[in-house]
């Protein structure tokens, strides 16, 4: 007989079921997973295997309430939700109970009186672990009544009870989350007087509502999330509350491009048509992630505010949409992402970063274009020889032939944004020194990725001042930076 088919208190006692607190439940199931060498937090959290997750496991083994402290877009809420997998699949509760009373250890007046009246015939229901998660975003308008409870005058009138009777209480979110995981997001945004109301719940396990002296030993696993920026900009966690939170765990952004790519590809909301119609070279994915890494180091972007992982996700979606739109305009059934398509990710960047004063002076779009250029510059030397800032006059460079080609191209070289695939490849094929460069330094490059790499070389030579680039409404023009002066054009 499945345990969830048990319908009365008497049957539950006969089954040998024993109660345990939610913290013990999490601890026991975590121990089993660790012993069985199972992944503790399955569900798409990457890059935390050796940092955040071991700390989270230690906090669970210690039966602590937890505060996840980190900048935006660091999977704090996702980690909290993944803790559901460490709960038992079902737990029993007294049917009709507002606060999920344990049939073997009831705490509410309703459950105590029902069991006293019906004994072993008391009806019980079963709560699945997916329903044992409650979440509240801390905002300045949150009240004590919202999260803890208040006197309900309508209930008092309907039941003909005085306000001195505890049956007139309407429970808030926290009591209703008894025996559940309760998450308060952005804790510093919660007003200090509301934070104070949490003291007793965290330490003594009871609640205080109006003038009632209630002793409700609530059984809750608390998880808080906070952004360090909030401590100065909008509020703070009051010291006694911090003292009652067992473990504070610092989250972080992906530390390498490979991890960042896995997150982006996993989270991107793409339709199948886009995936099949638009090919994205692996190197283009690396470049996109490098742009985000550059943003986190940029002097124009507020580092304390952080650069969310959502930037790379939305930028990737925009990148594919840019290439898809171009293919639709040109009538191509399929296409490959081009470096010029990266101009389409500018709205994703400008909407996700907080600029410092110098960045505001430059302008959000200019900063975004500069980030693309810096990313190109950073990755270039992983594939091709280094370009020295100070080069001897007669010293030969692997890029001399390419620069000479542009020197002889007096009218410049234009790459329009909406070129058909064939027109695009023919234009790049015309720059024969690019084939020689790729043949020597990237001989194993896939043929379908070669054109992205060719355009990448042109952008890199611009960043290293060997070529010049000018953006116009329909595309980009590349030319020799000094040829126009010599020829008088």
Tab-separated table of C-alpha atoms in Angstrom:
chain	number	residue	atom	x	y	z
A	1	UNK	CA	0.000	0.000	0.000
A	2	UNK	CA	1.347	3.371	-0.997
A	3	UNK	CA	1.792	5.637	1.991
A	4	UNK	CA	-0.131	8.451	0.300
A	5	UNK	CA	-3.207	6.189	0.157
A	6	UNK	CA	-3.503	6.337	3.949
A	7	UNK	CA	-6.539	8.460	4.791
A	8	UNK	CA	-6.894	8.482	8.602
A	9	UNK	CA	-4.718	9.128	11.619
A	10	UNK	CA	-5.200	5.562	12.824
A	11	UNK	CA	-3.924	4.096	9.553
A	12	UNK	CA	-0.959	6.481	9.700
A	13	UNK	CA	0.013	5.269	13.187
A	14	UNK	CA	-0.272	1.614	12.116
A	15	UNK	CA	1.999	2.249	9.118
A	16	UNK	CA	4.862	3.119	11.466
A	17	UNK	CA	5.252	6.610	10.036
A	18	UNK	CA	7.370	8.899	12.231
A	19	UNK	CA	7.484	12.681	12.072
A	20	UNK	CA	10.627	14.666	11.435
A	21	UNK	CA	11.324	18.373	11.050
A	22	UNK	CA	11.912	19.809	7.585
A	23	UNK	CA	15.553	20.531	8.440
A	24	UNK	CA	16.073	16.893	9.457
A	25	UNK	CA	14.250	15.814	6.314
A	26	UNK	CA	16.610	17.867	4.137
A	27	UNK	CA	19.636	16.654	6.085
A	28	UNK	CA	18.723	12.939	5.913
A	29	UNK	CA	17.971	13.030	2.181
A	30	UNK	CA	21.173	14.969	1.492
A	31	UNK	CA	23.196	12.347	3.382
A	32	UNK	CA	21.656	9.617	1.216
A	33	UNK	CA	22.502	11.511	-1.988
A	34	UNK	CA	26.084	12.145	-0.906
A	35	UNK	CA	26.589	8.485	0.075
A	36	UNK	CA	25.159	7.355	-3.283
A	37	UNK	CA	27.420	9.806	-5.170
A	38	UNK	CA	24.346	11.474	-6.665
A	39	UNK	CA	24.244	15.072	-7.888
A	40	UNK	CA	22.701	17.087	-5.080
A	41	UNK	CA	21.333	20.019	-7.057
A	42	UNK	CA	20.200	18.828	-10.469
A	43	UNK	CA	18.501	21.453	-12.574
A	44	UNK	CA	20.910	23.511	-14.608
A	45	UNK	CA	23.115	25.258	-12.033
A	46	UNK	CA	26.634	25.351	-13.470
A	47	UNK	CA	29.929	26.663	-12.128
A	48	UNK	CA	29.069	26.169	-8.451
A	49	UNK	CA	30.257	22.572	-8.131
A	50	UNK	CA	33.371	23.444	-6.109
A	51	UNK	CA	32.261	26.701	-4.493
A	52	UNK	CA	28.627	27.425	-3.650
A	53	UNK	CA	27.167	23.901	-3.597
A	54	UNK	CA	29.620	22.459	-1.013
A	55	UNK	CA	28.845	25.441	1.252
A	56	UNK	CA	25.115	24.933	0.747
A	57	UNK	CA	25.453	21.243	1.580
A	58	UNK	CA	27.342	22.075	4.782
A	59	UNK	CA	24.602	24.536	5.777
A	60	UNK	CA	21.900	21.892	5.206
A	61	UNK	CA	23.851	19.322	7.246
A	62	UNK	CA	24.090	21.947	9.993
A	63	UNK	CA	20.297	22.519	9.744
A	64	UNK	CA	20.816	26.242	9.246
A	65	UNK	CA	18.586	28.925	7.820
A	66	UNK	CA	20.506	30.314	4.852
A	67	UNK	CA	21.183	33.658	3.202
A	68	UNK	CA	22.405	33.568	-0.414
A	69	UNK	CA	24.327	36.776	-1.002
A	70	UNK	CA	25.273	37.762	-4.541
A	71	UNK	CA	24.753	40.100	-7.463
A	72	UNK	CA	21.791	39.812	-9.819
A	73	UNK	CA	21.614	36.898	-12.213
A	74	UNK	CA	23.608	34.441	-10.075
A	75	UNK	CA	20.924	31.717	-9.792
A	76	UNK	CA	20.143	32.409	-6.126
A	77	UNK	CA	16.412	31.753	-6.440
A	78	UNK	CA	17.004	28.713	-8.644
A	79	UNK	CA	19.237	27.185	-5.983
A	80	UNK	CA	16.496	27.734	-3.426
A	81	UNK	CA	13.923	25.998	-5.628
A	82	UNK	CA	16.239	23.058	-6.253
A	83	UNK	CA	16.218	22.334	-2.522
A	84	UNK	CA	12.743	20.884	-3.092
A	85	UNK	CA	14.452	17.798	-4.518
A	86	UNK	CA	15.857	17.054	-1.054
A	87	UNK	CA	12.405	16.820	0.530
A	88	UNK	CA	10.395	13.615	0.975
A	89	UNK	CA	7.970	13.084	-1.891
A	90	UNK	CA	4.884	13.253	0.365
A	91	UNK	CA	4.167	14.298	3.949
A	92	UNK	CA	0.825	13.877	5.816
A	93	UNK	CA	-1.160	16.768	7.234
A	94	UNK	CA	-4.482	17.126	9.004
A	95	UNK	CA	-7.162	17.638	6.345
A	96	UNK	CA	-8.483	21.188	6.352
A	97	UNK	CA	-5.540	22.619	8.300
A	98	UNK	CA	-4.430	26.062	7.125
A	99	UNK	CA	-0.883	25.523	8.336
A	100	UNK	CA	-0.207	21.916	7.238
A	101	UNK	CA	-0.445	20.469	10.753
A	102	UNK	CA	1.518	17.268	11.308
A	103	UNK	CA	-1.130	14.683	12.390
A	104	UNK	CA	1.284	13.268	14.978
A	105	UNK	CA	2.376	16.681	16.297
A	106	UNK	CA	-0.485	19.171	15.713
A	107	UNK	CA	0.142	22.805	16.687
A	108	UNK	CA	-2.973	24.733	15.610
A	109	UNK	CA	-6.154	24.955	17.644
A	110	UNK	CA	-8.119	23.577	14.682
A	111	UNK	CA	-6.006	20.402	14.395
A	112	UNK	CA	-5.733	19.800	18.131
A	113	UNK	CA	-9.513	20.017	18.624
A	114	UNK	CA	-10.245	17.903	15.518
A	115	UNK	CA	-7.948	15.108	16.703
A	116	UNK	CA	-9.385	15.335	20.219
A	117	UNK	CA	-12.891	14.984	18.770
A	118	UNK	CA	-12.305	12.287	16.119
A	119	UNK	CA	-9.206	10.479	17.400
A	120	UNK	CA	-7.883	7.823	15.009
A	121	UNK	CA	-10.659	8.661	12.531
A	122	UNK	CA	-9.193	12.117	11.959
A	123	UNK	CA	-8.920	12.544	8.161
A	124	UNK	CA	-5.469	13.251	6.766
A	125	UNK	CA	-4.228	14.416	3.380
A	126	UNK	CA	-0.825	14.289	1.704
A	127	UNK	CA	1.290	17.216	0.562
A	128	UNK	CA	3.639	16.691	-2.389
A	129	UNK	CA	7.079	18.281	-2.213
A	130	UNK	CA	6.364	20.512	-5.217
A	131	UNK	CA	3.705	22.233	-3.069
A	132	UNK	CA	6.108	22.799	-0.192
A	133	UNK	CA	7.735	25.943	-1.539
A	134	UNK	CA	6.622	29.480	-0.749
A	135	UNK	CA	8.287	32.622	-2.013
A	136	UNK	CA	7.906	36.308	-1.243
A	137	UNK	CA	9.650	39.184	-2.967
A	138	UNK	CA	10.554	41.765	-0.352
A	139	UNK	CA	9.144	45.171	-1.291
A	140	UNK	CA	8.661	48.292	0.823
A	141	UNK	CA	4.891	47.785	0.900
A	142	UNK	CA	5.049	44.335	2.555
A	143	UNK	CA	3.262	44.335	5.927
A	144	UNK	CA	3.399	42.167	9.034
A	145	UNK	CA	-0.154	41.054	8.192
A	146	UNK	CA	1.052	39.792	4.799
A	147	UNK	CA	3.798	37.563	6.071
A	148	UNK	CA	2.742	36.678	9.641
A	149	UNK	CA	-0.972	37.385	10.007
A	150	UNK	CA	-3.622	39.624	11.529
A	151	UNK	CA	-7.058	39.625	13.118
A	152	UNK	CA	-9.800	39.023	10.526
A	153	UNK	CA	-12.950	41.049	11.460
A	154	UNK	CA	-15.045	39.250	8.831
A	155	UNK	CA	-14.163	35.873	10.325
A	156	UNK	CA	-14.999	37.226	13.809
A	157	UNK	CA	-18.392	38.443	12.604
A	158	UNK	CA	-19.269	35.235	10.746
A	159	UNK	CA	-18.279	32.988	13.641
A	160	UNK	CA	-19.755	35.410	16.234
A	161	UNK	CA	-16.450	35.469	18.113
A	162	UNK	CA	-14.790	38.260	20.079
A	163	UNK	CA	-11.406	39.636	19.065
A	164	UNK	CA	-9.997	37.903	22.167
A	165	UNK	CA	-10.546	34.483	20.559
A	166	UNK	CA	-7.561	33.191	18.585
A	167	UNK	CA	-9.899	31.663	16.002
A	168	UNK	CA	-10.333	35.136	14.485
A	169	UNK	CA	-6.698	35.136	13.338
A	170	UNK	CA	-5.987	35.087	9.616
A	171	UNK	CA	-2.578	33.497	9.104
A	172	UNK	CA	-0.043	35.141	6.801
A	173	UNK	CA	2.362	33.544	4.338
A	174	UNK	CA	4.892	32.246	6.862
A	175	UNK	CA	2.487	30.239	9.091
A	176	UNK	CA	0.838	28.863	5.951
A	177	UNK	CA	4.308	27.700	4.852
A	178	UNK	CA	4.674	25.502	7.934
A	179	UNK	CA	6.744	22.387	7.061
A	180	UNK	CA	7.809	24.057	3.801
A	181	UNK	CA	10.767	25.931	2.335
A	182	UNK	CA	10.096	29.654	2.578
A	183	UNK	CA	12.141	32.087	0.486
A	184	UNK	CA	12.301	35.834	0.970
A	185	UNK	CA	13.968	37.400	-2.055
A	186	UNK	CA	15.906	40.687	-1.780
A	187	UNK	CA	15.809	40.684	2.021
A	188	UNK	CA	17.406	44.160	2.463
A	189	UNK	CA	14.379	45.685	0.723
A	190	UNK	CA	12.177	44.482	3.584
A	191	UNK	CA	11.469	47.323	6.002
A	192	UNK	CA	13.349	47.086	9.315
A	193	UNK	CA	10.149	46.725	11.343
A	194	UNK	CA	9.148	43.720	9.205
A	195	UNK	CA	12.586	42.169	9.641
A	196	UNK	CA	12.194	42.573	13.394
A	197	UNK	CA	8.955	40.591	13.199
A	198	UNK	CA	11.006	37.623	11.948
A	199	UNK	CA	13.207	37.447	15.071
A	200	UNK	CA	11.023	35.121	17.112
A	201	UNK	CA	10.129	32.922	14.160
A	202	UNK	CA	13.792	32.243	13.384
A	203	UNK	CA	15.026	31.844	16.936
A	204	UNK	CA	12.172	30.611	19.134
A	205	UNK	CA	9.908	29.253	16.389
A	206	UNK	CA	6.796	31.081	17.534
A	207	UNK	CA	4.747	33.950	16.116
A	208	UNK	CA	3.243	37.097	17.569
A	209	UNK	CA	0.012	38.518	16.141
A	210	UNK	CA	-1.521	41.635	17.662
A	211	UNK	CA	-2.123	40.989	21.369
A	212	UNK	CA	-2.311	37.192	21.129
A	213	UNK	CA	0.210	35.094	23.004
A	214	UNK	CA	0.482	32.286	20.464
A	215	UNK	CA	2.976	29.510	20.827
A	216	UNK	CA	3.141	28.024	17.330
A	217	UNK	CA	6.433	26.159	16.933
A	218	UNK	CA	6.514	26.535	13.157
A	219	UNK	CA	8.721	24.132	11.233
A	220	UNK	CA	10.178	26.087	8.319
A	221	UNK	CA	13.396	26.054	6.306
A	222	UNK	CA	14.121	29.722	5.623
A	223	UNK	CA	16.155	30.831	2.637
A	224	UNK	CA	16.913	34.477	2.060
A	225	UNK	CA	18.499	36.106	-0.974
A	226	UNK	CA	20.218	39.473	-0.997
A	227	UNK	CA	22.239	41.667	-3.313
A	228	UNK	CA	25.270	43.361	-1.707
A	229	UNK	CA	24.401	46.554	-3.604
A	230	UNK	CA	21.148	46.774	-1.616
A	231	UNK	CA	23.017	47.212	1.643
A	232	UNK	CA	23.896	50.770	0.685
A	233	UNK	CA	21.395	51.778	-1.986
A	234	UNK	CA	18.038	50.776	-0.582
A	235	UNK	CA	18.312	49.178	2.821
A	236	UNK	CA	20.130	46.644	4.943
A	237	UNK	CA	19.633	43.473	6.933
A	238	UNK	CA	19.231	44.455	10.571
A	239	UNK	CA	22.041	43.063	12.703
A	240	UNK	CA	19.951	40.854	15.060
A	241	UNK	CA	18.315	39.212	12.050
A	242	UNK	CA	21.698	38.511	10.422
A	243	UNK	CA	22.752	36.981	13.726
A	244	UNK	CA	19.827	34.540	13.566
A	245	UNK	CA	20.634	33.321	10.034
A	246	UNK	CA	22.912	30.312	10.354
A	247	UNK	CA	24.909	30.462	7.107
A	248	UNK	CA	25.586	33.232	4.619
A	249	UNK	CA	26.772	31.882	1.276
A	250	UNK	CA	28.365	34.044	-1.419
A	251	UNK	CA	27.357	33.326	-5.007
A	252	UNK	CA	29.334	34.395	-8.084
A	253	UNK	CA	29.266	34.692	-11.863
A	254	UNK	CA	30.689	31.955	-14.161
A	255	UNK	CA	34.456	31.929	-13.963
A	256	UNK	CA	35.162	30.690	-17.494
A	257	UNK	CA	33.648	30.972	-20.958
A	258	UNK	CA	32.788	27.270	-21.201
A	259	UNK	CA	30.564	27.410	-18.099
A	260	UNK	CA	28.977	30.666	-19.254
A	261	UNK	CA	28.176	29.075	-22.634
A	262	UNK	CA	26.451	26.109	-20.995
A	263	UNK	CA	24.242	28.455	-18.992
A	264	UNK	CA	23.391	30.606	-22.021
A	265	UNK	CA	22.549	27.663	-24.272
A	266	UNK	CA	20.456	26.067	-21.525
A	267	UNK	CA	18.450	29.188	-20.694
A	268	UNK	CA	17.975	30.707	-24.154
A	269	UNK	CA	14.345	30.678	-25.257
A	270	UNK	CA	14.658	29.695	-28.914
A	271	UNK	CA	12.087	28.227	-31.272
A	272	UNK	CA	13.002	25.148	-33.294
A	273	UNK	CA	12.804	27.131	-36.514
A	274	UNK	CA	15.566	29.430	-35.344
A	275	UNK	CA	17.793	26.569	-34.262
A	276	UNK	CA	17.498	24.839	-37.618
A	277	UNK	CA	17.713	27.948	-39.803
A	278	UNK	CA	20.607	29.710	-38.075
A	279	UNK	CA	23.977	28.074	-37.494
A	280	UNK	CA	26.119	29.601	-34.763
A	281	UNK	CA	29.866	28.886	-34.948
A	282	UNK	CA	31.341	27.835	-31.604
A	283	UNK	CA	33.690	30.769	-31.794
A	284	UNK	CA	30.740	33.169	-32.094
A	285	UNK	CA	29.351	31.747	-28.842
A	286	UNK	CA	32.721	32.285	-27.166
A	287	UNK	CA	32.833	35.857	-28.407
A	288	UNK	CA	29.366	36.557	-27.033
A	289	UNK	CA	30.384	35.333	-23.573
A	290	UNK	CA	33.626	37.316	-23.750
A	291	UNK	CA	31.561	40.472	-24.272
A	292	UNK	CA	29.858	39.818	-20.918
A	293	UNK	CA	33.234	39.183	-19.251
A	294	UNK	CA	34.459	42.505	-20.671
A	295	UNK	CA	31.348	44.242	-19.325
A	296	UNK	CA	32.127	43.004	-15.809
A	297	UNK	CA	35.595	44.566	-16.048
A	298	UNK	CA	34.629	47.748	-17.888
A	299	UNK	CA	35.402	51.089	-16.251
A	300	UNK	CA	32.189	52.473	-17.749
A	301	UNK	CA	29.906	49.940	-16.018
A	302	UNK	CA	29.028	49.897	-12.332
A	303	UNK	CA	30.714	46.739	-11.001
A	304	UNK	CA	28.772	46.907	-7.715
A	305	UNK	CA	25.524	46.584	-9.642
A	306	UNK	CA	26.811	43.526	-11.485
A	307	UNK	CA	26.267	42.262	-15.024
A	308	UNK	CA	23.607	39.571	-14.933
A	309	UNK	CA	23.903	36.228	-16.706
A	310	UNK	CA	20.631	37.276	-18.339
A	311	UNK	CA	22.656	39.651	-20.517
A	312	UNK	CA	24.329	36.805	-22.404
A	313	UNK	CA	21.031	34.898	-22.607
A	314	UNK	CA	19.057	37.765	-24.147
A	315	UNK	CA	22.041	38.778	-26.301
A	316	UNK	CA	22.229	35.238	-27.703
A	317	UNK	CA	18.514	35.324	-28.505
A	318	UNK	CA	18.953	38.707	-30.215
A	319	UNK	CA	21.953	37.425	-32.152
A	320	UNK	CA	20.003	34.537	-33.638
A	321	UNK	CA	17.026	36.789	-34.352
A	322	UNK	CA	19.301	39.238	-36.189
A	323	UNK	CA	20.648	36.464	-38.409
A	324	UNK	CA	17.147	35.008	-38.896
A	325	UNK	CA	15.739	38.396	-39.916
A	326	UNK	CA	18.567	38.882	-42.410
A	327	UNK	CA	17.904	35.454	-43.944
A	328	UNK	CA	14.198	36.242	-44.253
A	329	UNK	CA	14.906	39.564	-45.971
A	330	UNK	CA	17.365	37.949	-48.380
A	331	UNK	CA	15.211	34.908	-49.071
A	332	UNK	CA	17.841	32.460	-47.760
A	333	UNK	CA	16.492	29.244	-46.239
A	334	UNK	CA	19.345	29.079	-43.752
A	335	UNK	CA	22.331	31.157	-42.738
A	336	UNK	CA	25.314	31.358	-40.412
A	337	UNK	CA	25.799	34.055	-37.797
A	338	UNK	CA	28.161	36.817	-38.937
A	339	UNK	CA	30.184	39.162	-36.795
A	340	UNK	CA	28.237	42.065	-38.260
A	341	UNK	CA	25.113	40.463	-36.726
A	342	UNK	CA	26.520	41.382	-33.310
A	343	UNK	CA	25.201	44.902	-33.857
A	344	UNK	CA	21.802	43.330	-33.124
A	345	UNK	CA	22.741	42.535	-29.511
A	346	UNK	CA	23.211	46.220	-28.590
A	347	UNK	CA	19.659	46.544	-27.121
A	348	UNK	CA	20.312	43.494	-24.914
A	349	UNK	CA	23.478	45.106	-23.546
A	350	UNK	CA	22.155	48.625	-23.004
A	351	UNK	CA	19.131	47.334	-21.103
A	352	UNK	CA	21.142	45.139	-18.732
A	353	UNK	CA	24.028	47.329	-17.503
A	354	UNK	CA	24.205	50.227	-15.076
A	355	UNK	CA	26.620	52.878	-16.319
A	356	UNK	CA	28.825	55.021	-14.121
A	357	UNK	CA	29.091	58.756	-14.844
A	358	UNK	CA	31.819	58.307	-17.489
A	359	UNK	CA	29.697	55.667	-19.219
A	360	UNK	CA	26.691	57.986	-19.287
A	361	UNK	CA	28.887	60.604	-20.938
A	362	UNK	CA	29.980	58.126	-23.614
A	363	UNK	CA	26.449	56.865	-24.206
A	364	UNK	CA	25.073	53.364	-23.670
A	365	UNK	CA	25.271	52.344	-27.345
A	366	UNK	CA	28.895	53.507	-27.662
A	367	UNK	CA	29.837	51.571	-24.533
A	368	UNK	CA	28.127	48.475	-25.955
A	369	UNK	CA	30.006	48.743	-29.273
A	370	UNK	CA	33.253	49.209	-27.358
A	371	UNK	CA	32.570	46.015	-25.397
A	372	UNK	CA	32.265	44.070	-28.663
A	373	UNK	CA	35.572	45.548	-29.817
A	374	UNK	CA	37.309	44.703	-26.532
A	375	UNK	CA	36.000	41.130	-26.707
A	376	UNK	CA	37.360	40.756	-30.252
A	377	UNK	CA	40.715	42.111	-29.090
A	378	UNK	CA	40.874	39.785	-26.077
A	379	UNK	CA	40.171	36.605	-28.054
A	380	UNK	CA	42.271	37.444	-31.109
A	381	UNK	CA	45.615	36.390	-29.673
A	382	UNK	CA	44.264	32.959	-28.760
A	383	UNK	CA	44.073	32.168	-32.489
A	384	UNK	CA	46.607	34.382	-34.250
A	385	UNK	CA	50.066	35.873	-33.586
A	386	UNK	CA	50.270	38.801	-31.230
A	387	UNK	CA	50.202	42.283	-32.724
A	388	UNK	CA	52.793	44.516	-31.025
A	389	UNK	CA	51.942	48.115	-30.301
A	390	UNK	CA	55.503	49.154	-31.093
A	391	UNK	CA	56.700	47.464	-34.247
A	392	UNK	CA	59.993	48.184	-36.026
A	393	UNK	CA	59.586	49.901	-39.363
A	394	UNK	CA	61.088	47.102	-41.478
A	395	UNK	CA	59.808	44.231	-39.354
A	396	UNK	CA	57.521	41.833	-41.222
A	397	UNK	CA	54.108	40.948	-39.848
A	398	UNK	CA	51.711	38.110	-40.758
A	399	UNK	CA	49.134	40.828	-41.424
A	400	UNK	CA	51.143	42.914	-43.894
A	401	UNK	CA	49.500	41.358	-46.951
A	402	UNK	CA	46.004	42.031	-45.602
A	403	UNK	CA	46.844	45.650	-44.803
A	404	UNK	CA	48.415	46.051	-48.270
A	405	UNK	CA	45.267	44.685	-49.883
A	406	UNK	CA	43.223	47.395	-48.182
A	407	UNK	CA	45.831	50.016	-49.068
A	408	UNK	CA	45.231	49.209	-52.750
A	409	UNK	CA	41.450	49.215	-52.265
A	410	UNK	CA	41.111	52.984	-52.563
A	411	UNK	CA	37.321	53.077	-52.268
A	412	UNK	CA	37.320	50.941	-49.138
A	413	UNK	CA	35.672	47.570	-48.553
A	414	UNK	CA	31.981	47.545	-47.629
A	415	UNK	CA	30.108	44.739	-45.886
A	416	UNK	CA	26.378	45.439	-45.915
A	417	UNK	CA	24.265	43.984	-43.103
A	418	UNK	CA	21.690	42.312	-45.333
A	419	UNK	CA	23.852	40.617	-47.947
A	420	UNK	CA	22.727	37.272	-49.316
A	421	UNK	CA	24.895	34.346	-48.229
A	422	UNK	CA	26.545	34.059	-51.639
A	423	UNK	CA	27.268	37.790	-51.885
A	424	UNK	CA	28.760	37.781	-48.397
A	425	UNK	CA	31.089	34.843	-49.043
A	426	UNK	CA	32.169	36.212	-52.446
A	427	UNK	CA	33.131	39.541	-50.884
A	428	UNK	CA	35.267	37.935	-48.184
A	429	UNK	CA	36.798	35.476	-50.660
A	430	UNK	CA	38.017	38.471	-52.652
A	431	UNK	CA	40.436	39.291	-49.800
A	432	UNK	CA	42.847	36.474	-50.699
A	433	UNK	CA	45.406	37.228	-47.932
A	434	UNK	CA	42.744	36.208	-45.405
A	435	UNK	CA	42.764	32.672	-46.837
A	436	UNK	CA	46.544	32.536	-46.497
A	437	UNK	CA	46.376	33.694	-42.862
A	438	UNK	CA	43.692	31.165	-41.896
A	439	UNK	CA	45.493	28.398	-43.786
A	440	UNK	CA	48.667	28.992	-41.800
A	441	UNK	CA	47.301	29.622	-38.305
A	442	UNK	CA	43.889	27.924	-38.338
A	443	UNK	CA	44.340	24.969	-40.730
A	444	UNK	CA	41.716	22.809	-38.984
A	445	UNK	CA	38.962	25.417	-39.094
A	446	UNK	CA	35.617	24.093	-40.340
A	447	UNK	CA	34.808	25.489	-43.815
A	448	UNK	CA	31.411	26.767	-42.636
A	449	UNK	CA	33.085	28.718	-39.815
A	450	UNK	CA	35.816	30.249	-41.972
A	451	UNK	CA	33.818	33.309	-43.006
A	452	UNK	CA	33.019	34.290	-39.430
A	453	UNK	CA	36.736	33.993	-38.659
A	454	UNK	CA	37.632	36.101	-41.697
A	455	UNK	CA	35.350	38.891	-40.565
A	456	UNK	CA	36.713	38.477	-37.047
A	457	UNK	CA	40.252	39.108	-38.330
A	458	UNK	CA	39.114	42.338	-40.006
A	459	UNK	CA	37.465	43.580	-36.786
A	460	UNK	CA	40.589	42.659	-34.803
A	461	UNK	CA	42.894	44.541	-37.178
A	462	UNK	CA	40.667	47.571	-36.631
A	463	UNK	CA	41.010	47.220	-32.851
A	464	UNK	CA	44.810	47.057	-33.214
A	465	UNK	CA	44.773	50.170	-35.452
A	466	UNK	CA	46.001	48.349	-38.572
A	467	UNK	CA	42.720	49.046	-40.369
A	468	UNK	CA	39.929	51.554	-39.845
A	469	UNK	CA	36.228	50.819	-39.646
A	470	UNK	CA	33.269	53.086	-40.160
A	471	UNK	CA	29.707	52.151	-39.354
A	472	UNK	CA	26.934	53.491	-41.576
A	473	UNK	CA	23.199	52.854	-41.683
A	474	UNK	CA	23.334	49.808	-43.969
A	475	UNK	CA	26.607	48.191	-42.977
A	476	UNK	CA	30.301	48.640	-42.218
A	477	UNK	CA	33.202	49.948	-44.279
A	478	UNK	CA	36.785	48.757	-43.723
A	479	UNK	CA	39.777	50.606	-45.167
A	480	UNK	CA	43.455	51.281	-44.705
A	481	UNK	CA	43.744	53.935	-41.973
A	482	UNK	CA	46.476	55.924	-43.751
A	483	UNK	CA	45.845	55.280	-47.448
A	484	UNK	CA	43.219	58.023	-47.758
A	485	UNK	CA	45.654	60.631	-46.482
A	486	UNK	CA	48.424	59.515	-48.832
A	487	UNK	CA	46.151	59.387	-51.880
A	488	UNK	CA	44.407	62.597	-50.960
A	489	UNK	CA	40.942	60.972	-50.890
